[in-house]
Each structure stands twice: as structure tokens, then as C-alpha cells.
Amino acid sequence: MLRAYDDELGVTAAFNLNLLARINRDLDGNFDLSRFEHVARINYETRSVEMHLRSMCRQTVIVDAAELSVEFLEGETIWTESSHKYSLPEVVSLASTAGFSCAAQWVDDQWPFAENLLIAE
């Protein structure tokens, strides 16, 4: 499962690092992308995959538009995303709690993946 979040071509890593590039461009930050690396972790307790950007050295980053200065220690991460995994009955229950009914579920036989058609009640 982790390969989808840490692919050999580095597509997911580039997507994750793009967050820092956007902060640089849109908020006048000075992140050096070469000093961060993409890390995907499985959190078995929360049944999720977490995406992090790990600082490869001690560094200080400034984001002028936010009047922010942040010191990163080597190995410290920025937690950028959580992708939670749910069983089919849990999807139906969560949808119901949020005011939706689950009209259909399509499950891929080769991958642990499902599409759900949710209708607002």
C-alpha cells in the first residue's frame, strides 16, 4: 500500500514538496527544497497513511507574508497530509452521520479501493 504514497518515479514526493514551493512563491518564503525529503508513514493506530516533509539538517525558514520564522531540527517533520482508510460499512456509517445515504459502492477486485456514490438526504 505504501508504494502509492512513495512511488519510484518520485511523483508523490514532488507533489508533497510542491507545498513548500507554493509557500515560497505565494507567501515569500525561503524554503530550500533540497533540504527536505518526502516521507510516507503508515499509522496503524489511526489506519492512515501520513505524508511528511523531513528536514535533512538544522535550519531556519522565514515566511515573510506570515511574519513567521521557524527553526527546524535535523529529522523534524512537517506533517502535510493524512489519508485515512475505512471499511465499506464505516463509509456508510460516516456518510449517514454527515447527512448522506450511500446509494452504491464499487470495489476494485485487484486493489483495496472503493468508489462510493453518496446522496445528500
mmCIF file with all atom_site columns, C-alpha atoms in Angstrom:
data_model
loop_
_atom_site.group_PDB
_atom_site.id
_atom_site.type_symbol
_atom_site.label_atom_id
_atom_site.label_alt_id
_atom_site.label_comp_id
_atom_site.label_asym_id
_atom_site.label_entity_id
_atom_site.label_seq_id
_atom_site.pdbx_PDB_ins_code
_atom_site.Cartn_x
_atom_site.Cartn_y
_atom_site.Cartn_z
_atom_site.occupancy
_atom_site.B_iso_or_equiv
_atom_site.pdbx_formal_charge
_atom_site.auth_seq_id
_atom_site.auth_comp_id
_atom_site.auth_asym_id
_atom_site.auth_atom_id
_atom_site.pdbx_PDB_model_num
ATOM 1   C CA . MET A 1 1   ? 0.000   0.000  0.000   1.00 0.00 ? 1   MET A CA 1
ATOM 2   C CA . LEU A 1 2   ? 2.822   2.427  0.755   1.00 0.00 ? 2   LEU A CA 1
ATOM 3   C CA . ARG A 1 3   ? 4.098   2.390  -2.839  1.00 0.00 ? 3   ARG A CA 1
ATOM 4   C CA . ALA A 1 4   ? 1.128   4.559  -3.852  1.00 0.00 ? 4   ALA A CA 1
ATOM 5   C CA . TYR A 1 5   ? 2.416   7.225  -1.450  1.00 0.00 ? 5   TYR A CA 1
ATOM 6   C CA . ASP A 1 6   ? 6.133   6.798  -2.122  1.00 0.00 ? 6   ASP A CA 1
ATOM 7   C CA . ASP A 1 7   ? 6.399   5.830  -5.787  1.00 0.00 ? 7   ASP A CA 1
ATOM 8   C CA . GLU A 1 8   ? 9.656   5.017  -7.577  1.00 0.00 ? 8   GLU A CA 1
ATOM 9   C CA . LEU A 1 9   ? 9.310   7.925  -10.011 1.00 0.00 ? 9   LEU A CA 1
ATOM 10  C CA . GLY A 1 10  ? 9.006   10.429 -7.176  1.00 0.00 ? 10  GLY A CA 1
ATOM 11  C CA . VAL A 1 11  ? 5.677   11.856 -8.352  1.00 0.00 ? 11  VAL A CA 1
ATOM 12  C CA . THR A 1 12  ? 4.197   11.876 -4.849  1.00 0.00 ? 12  THR A CA 1
ATOM 13  C CA . ALA A 1 13  ? 7.376   13.355 -3.389  1.00 0.00 ? 13  ALA A CA 1
ATOM 14  C CA . ALA A 1 14  ? 7.289   16.155 -5.964  1.00 0.00 ? 14  ALA A CA 1
ATOM 15  C CA . PHE A 1 15  ? 3.628   16.797 -5.170  1.00 0.00 ? 15  PHE A CA 1
ATOM 16  C CA . ASN A 1 16  ? 4.400   16.960 -1.447  1.00 0.00 ? 16  ASN A CA 1
ATOM 17  C CA . LEU A 1 17  ? 7.455   19.213 -1.897  1.00 0.00 ? 17  LEU A CA 1
ATOM 18  C CA . ASN A 1 18  ? 5.366   21.487 -4.097  1.00 0.00 ? 18  ASN A CA 1
ATOM 19  C CA . LEU A 1 19  ? 3.703   22.667 -0.888  1.00 0.00 ? 19  LEU A CA 1
ATOM 20  C CA . LEU A 1 20  ? 6.974   24.341 0.121   1.00 0.00 ? 20  LEU A CA 1
ATOM 21  C CA . ALA A 1 21  ? 7.450   25.741 -3.386  1.00 0.00 ? 21  ALA A CA 1
ATOM 22  C CA . ARG A 1 22  ? 3.973   27.289 -3.202  1.00 0.00 ? 22  ARG A CA 1
ATOM 23  C CA . ILE A 1 23  ? 4.769   28.834 0.197   1.00 0.00 ? 23  ILE A CA 1
ATOM 24  C CA . ASN A 1 24  ? 7.940   30.290 -1.328  1.00 0.00 ? 24  ASN A CA 1
ATOM 25  C CA . ARG A 1 25  ? 6.088   31.678 -4.331  1.00 0.00 ? 25  ARG A CA 1
ATOM 26  C CA . ASP A 1 26  ? 2.817   32.805 -2.745  1.00 0.00 ? 26  ASP A CA 1
ATOM 27  C CA . LEU A 1 27  ? 3.929   33.787 0.756   1.00 0.00 ? 27  LEU A CA 1
ATOM 28  C CA . ASP A 1 28  ? 7.501   34.920 0.098   1.00 0.00 ? 28  ASP A CA 1
ATOM 29  C CA . GLY A 1 29  ? 9.067   32.005 1.940   1.00 0.00 ? 29  GLY A CA 1
ATOM 30  C CA . ASN A 1 30  ? 12.653  30.855 1.673   1.00 0.00 ? 30  ASN A CA 1
ATOM 31  C CA . PHE A 1 31  ? 12.324  27.062 1.949   1.00 0.00 ? 31  PHE A CA 1
ATOM 32  C CA . ASP A 1 32  ? 15.273  25.302 0.309   1.00 0.00 ? 32  ASP A CA 1
ATOM 33  C CA . LEU A 1 33  ? 13.505  22.260 -1.134  1.00 0.00 ? 33  LEU A CA 1
ATOM 34  C CA . SER A 1 34  ? 16.785  20.360 -1.401  1.00 0.00 ? 34  SER A CA 1
ATOM 35  C CA . ARG A 1 35  ? 16.956  20.388 2.407   1.00 0.00 ? 35  ARG A CA 1
ATOM 36  C CA . PHE A 1 36  ? 13.677  18.489 2.821   1.00 0.00 ? 36  PHE A CA 1
ATOM 37  C CA . GLU A 1 37  ? 12.727  14.963 1.856   1.00 0.00 ? 37  GLU A CA 1
ATOM 38  C CA . HIS A 1 38  ? 9.361   13.310 1.370   1.00 0.00 ? 38  HIS A CA 1
ATOM 39  C CA . VAL A 1 39  ? 8.438   10.627 3.911   1.00 0.00 ? 39  VAL A CA 1
ATOM 40  C CA . ALA A 1 40  ? 5.344   8.405  3.850   1.00 0.00 ? 40  ALA A CA 1
ATOM 41  C CA . ARG A 1 41  ? 4.433   6.562  7.050   1.00 0.00 ? 41  ARG A CA 1
ATOM 42  C CA . ILE A 1 42  ? 1.749   4.063  7.938   1.00 0.00 ? 42  ILE A CA 1
ATOM 43  C CA . ASN A 1 43  ? -0.007  4.826  11.216  1.00 0.00 ? 43  ASN A CA 1
ATOM 44  C CA . TYR A 1 44  ? -1.611  1.518  12.185  1.00 0.00 ? 44  TYR A CA 1
ATOM 45  C CA . GLU A 1 45  ? -3.376  3.003  15.211  1.00 0.00 ? 45  GLU A CA 1
ATOM 46  C CA . THR A 1 46  ? -5.364  5.514  13.126  1.00 0.00 ? 46  THR A CA 1
ATOM 47  C CA . ARG A 1 47  ? -5.436  3.306  9.994   1.00 0.00 ? 47  ARG A CA 1
ATOM 48  C CA . SER A 1 48  ? -3.969  6.086  7.911   1.00 0.00 ? 48  SER A CA 1
ATOM 49  C CA . VAL A 1 49  ? -1.028  6.943  5.725   1.00 0.00 ? 49  VAL A CA 1
ATOM 50  C CA . GLU A 1 50  ? 0.734   10.145 6.748   1.00 0.00 ? 50  GLU A CA 1
ATOM 51  C CA . MET A 1 51  ? 2.786   12.332 4.458   1.00 0.00 ? 51  MET A CA 1
ATOM 52  C CA . HIS A 1 52  ? 5.638   14.318 5.959   1.00 0.00 ? 52  HIS A CA 1
ATOM 53  C CA . LEU A 1 53  ? 8.454   16.549 4.759   1.00 0.00 ? 53  LEU A CA 1
ATOM 54  C CA . ARG A 1 54  ? 11.552  15.846 6.856   1.00 0.00 ? 54  ARG A CA 1
ATOM 55  C CA . SER A 1 55  ? 14.235  18.462 7.417   1.00 0.00 ? 55  SER A CA 1
ATOM 56  C CA . MET A 1 56  ? 17.587  16.978 6.445   1.00 0.00 ? 56  MET A CA 1
ATOM 57  C CA . CYS A 1 57  ? 19.523  19.468 8.576   1.00 0.00 ? 57  CYS A CA 1
ATOM 58  C CA . ARG A 1 58  ? 19.089  22.105 11.238  1.00 0.00 ? 58  ARG A CA 1
ATOM 59  C CA . GLN A 1 59  ? 17.767  25.221 9.500   1.00 0.00 ? 59  GLN A CA 1
ATOM 60  C CA . THR A 1 60  ? 15.690  28.338 9.894   1.00 0.00 ? 60  THR A CA 1
ATOM 61  C CA . VAL A 1 61  ? 12.975  29.160 7.380   1.00 0.00 ? 61  VAL A CA 1
ATOM 62  C CA . ILE A 1 62  ? 11.306  32.544 7.025   1.00 0.00 ? 62  ILE A CA 1
ATOM 63  C CA . VAL A 1 63  ? 7.851   33.159 5.560   1.00 0.00 ? 63  VAL A CA 1
ATOM 64  C CA . ASP A 1 64  ? 7.651   36.919 5.157   1.00 0.00 ? 64  ASP A CA 1
ATOM 65  C CA . ALA A 1 65  ? 3.937   37.199 4.341   1.00 0.00 ? 65  ALA A CA 1
ATOM 66  C CA . ALA A 1 66  ? 3.092   35.407 7.593   1.00 0.00 ? 66  ALA A CA 1
ATOM 67  C CA . GLU A 1 67  ? 5.771   37.261 9.579   1.00 0.00 ? 67  GLU A CA 1
ATOM 68  C CA . LEU A 1 68  ? 6.991   33.811 10.582  1.00 0.00 ? 68  LEU A CA 1
ATOM 69  C CA . SER A 1 69  ? 10.392  32.375 11.338  1.00 0.00 ? 69  SER A CA 1
ATOM 70  C CA . VAL A 1 70  ? 10.606  28.637 12.043  1.00 0.00 ? 70  VAL A CA 1
ATOM 71  C CA . GLU A 1 71  ? 13.633  26.686 13.181  1.00 0.00 ? 71  GLU A CA 1
ATOM 72  C CA . PHE A 1 72  ? 13.729  23.048 12.108  1.00 0.00 ? 72  PHE A CA 1
ATOM 73  C CA . LEU A 1 73  ? 15.928  20.460 13.765  1.00 0.00 ? 73  LEU A CA 1
ATOM 74  C CA . GLU A 1 74  ? 17.525  17.753 11.647  1.00 0.00 ? 74  GLU A CA 1
ATOM 75  C CA . GLY A 1 75  ? 14.932  14.993 11.280  1.00 0.00 ? 75  GLY A CA 1
ATOM 76  C CA . GLU A 1 76  ? 11.988  17.180 12.308  1.00 0.00 ? 76  GLU A CA 1
ATOM 77  C CA . THR A 1 77  ? 8.979   16.887 10.017  1.00 0.00 ? 77  THR A CA 1
ATOM 78  C CA . ILE A 1 78  ? 6.144   18.962 8.660   1.00 0.00 ? 78  ILE A CA 1
ATOM 79  C CA . TRP A 1 79  ? 3.025   16.764 8.642   1.00 0.00 ? 79  TRP A CA 1
ATOM 80  C CA . THR A 1 80  ? 1.363   17.601 5.321   1.00 0.00 ? 80  THR A CA 1
ATOM 81  C CA . GLU A 1 81  ? -1.377  15.018 4.796   1.00 0.00 ? 81  GLU A CA 1
ATOM 82  C CA . SER A 1 82  ? -3.302  12.110 6.284   1.00 0.00 ? 82  SER A CA 1
ATOM 83  C CA . SER A 1 83  ? -5.073  9.570  4.107   1.00 0.00 ? 83  SER A CA 1
ATOM 84  C CA . HIS A 1 84  ? -7.453  7.539  6.264   1.00 0.00 ? 84  HIS A CA 1
ATOM 85  C CA . LYS A 1 85  ? -8.585  4.029  5.364   1.00 0.00 ? 85  LYS A CA 1
ATOM 86  C CA . TYR A 1 86  ? -12.142 2.877  6.081   1.00 0.00 ? 86  TYR A CA 1
ATOM 87  C CA . SER A 1 87  ? -14.042 -0.392 5.705   1.00 0.00 ? 87  SER A CA 1
ATOM 88  C CA . LEU A 1 88  ? -17.142 -0.390 3.477   1.00 0.00 ? 88  LEU A CA 1
ATOM 89  C CA . PRO A 1 89  ? -19.546 -0.380 6.468   1.00 0.00 ? 89  PRO A CA 1
ATOM 90  C CA . GLU A 1 90  ? -17.592 2.504  8.034   1.00 0.00 ? 90  GLU A CA 1
ATOM 91  C CA . VAL A 1 91  ? -18.048 4.569  4.853   1.00 0.00 ? 91  VAL A CA 1
ATOM 92  C CA . VAL A 1 92  ? -21.817 4.024  5.035   1.00 0.00 ? 92  VAL A CA 1
ATOM 93  C CA . SER A 1 93  ? -21.865 4.966  8.738   1.00 0.00 ? 93  SER A CA 1
ATOM 94  C CA . LEU A 1 94  ? -19.736 8.098  8.259   1.00 0.00 ? 94  LEU A CA 1
ATOM 95  C CA . ALA A 1 95  ? -21.871 9.180  5.313   1.00 0.00 ? 95  ALA A CA 1
ATOM 96  C CA . SER A 1 96  ? -25.055 8.724  7.350   1.00 0.00 ? 96  SER A CA 1
ATOM 97  C CA . THR A 1 97  ? -23.619 10.754 10.238  1.00 0.00 ? 97  THR A CA 1
ATOM 98  C CA . ALA A 1 98  ? -22.844 13.566 7.784   1.00 0.00 ? 98  ALA A CA 1
ATOM 99  C CA . GLY A 1 99  ? -26.373 13.532 6.269   1.00 0.00 ? 99  GLY A CA 1
ATOM 100 C CA . PHE A 1 100 ? -25.754 11.345 3.230   1.00 0.00 ? 100 PHE A CA 1
ATOM 101 C CA . SER A 1 101 ? -27.016 7.942  2.164   1.00 0.00 ? 101 SER A CA 1
ATOM 102 C CA . CYS A 1 102 ? -24.758 5.534  0.334   1.00 0.00 ? 102 CYS A CA 1
ATOM 103 C CA . ALA A 1 103 ? -26.561 4.643  -2.904  1.00 0.00 ? 103 ALA A CA 1
ATOM 104 C CA . ALA A 1 104 ? -23.815 2.367  -4.276  1.00 0.00 ? 104 ALA A CA 1
ATOM 105 C CA . GLN A 1 105 ? -20.316 1.076  -3.655  1.00 0.00 ? 105 GLN A CA 1
ATOM 106 C CA . TRP A 1 106 ? -17.956 -0.196 -6.345  1.00 0.00 ? 106 TRP A CA 1
ATOM 107 C CA . VAL A 1 107 ? -14.946 -2.182 -5.165  1.00 0.00 ? 107 VAL A CA 1
ATOM 108 C CA . ASP A 1 108 ? -11.857 -2.889 -7.260  1.00 0.00 ? 108 ASP A CA 1
ATOM 109 C CA . ASP A 1 109 ? -11.025 -6.604 -7.062  1.00 0.00 ? 109 ASP A CA 1
ATOM 110 C CA . GLN A 1 110 ? -7.281  -6.092 -7.560  1.00 0.00 ? 110 GLN A CA 1
ATOM 111 C CA . TRP A 1 111 ? -6.660  -3.139 -5.240  1.00 0.00 ? 111 TRP A CA 1
ATOM 112 C CA . PRO A 1 112 ? -8.099  -2.319 -1.814  1.00 0.00 ? 112 PRO A CA 1
ATOM 113 C CA . PHE A 1 113 ? -10.001 0.607  -3.267  1.00 0.00 ? 113 PHE A CA 1
ATOM 114 C CA . ALA A 1 114 ? -13.683 1.582  -3.490  1.00 0.00 ? 114 ALA A CA 1
ATOM 115 C CA . GLU A 1 115 ? -15.789 4.319  -5.048  1.00 0.00 ? 115 GLU A CA 1
ATOM 116 C CA . ASN A 1 116 ? -18.930 5.358  -3.196  1.00 0.00 ? 116 ASN A CA 1
ATOM 117 C CA . LEU A 1 117 ? -21.992 7.182  -4.509  1.00 0.00 ? 117 LEU A CA 1
ATOM 118 C CA . LEU A 1 118 ? -23.277 9.372  -1.685  1.00 0.00 ? 118 LEU A CA 1
ATOM 119 C CA . ILE A 1 119 ? -26.622 11.189 -1.933  1.00 0.00 ? 119 ILE A CA 1
ATOM 120 C CA . ALA A 1 120 ? -27.472 14.160 0.300   1.00 0.00 ? 120 ALA A CA 1
ATOM 121 C CA . GLU A 1 121 ? -30.555 13.421 2.413   1.00 0.00 ? 121 GLU A CA 1
#
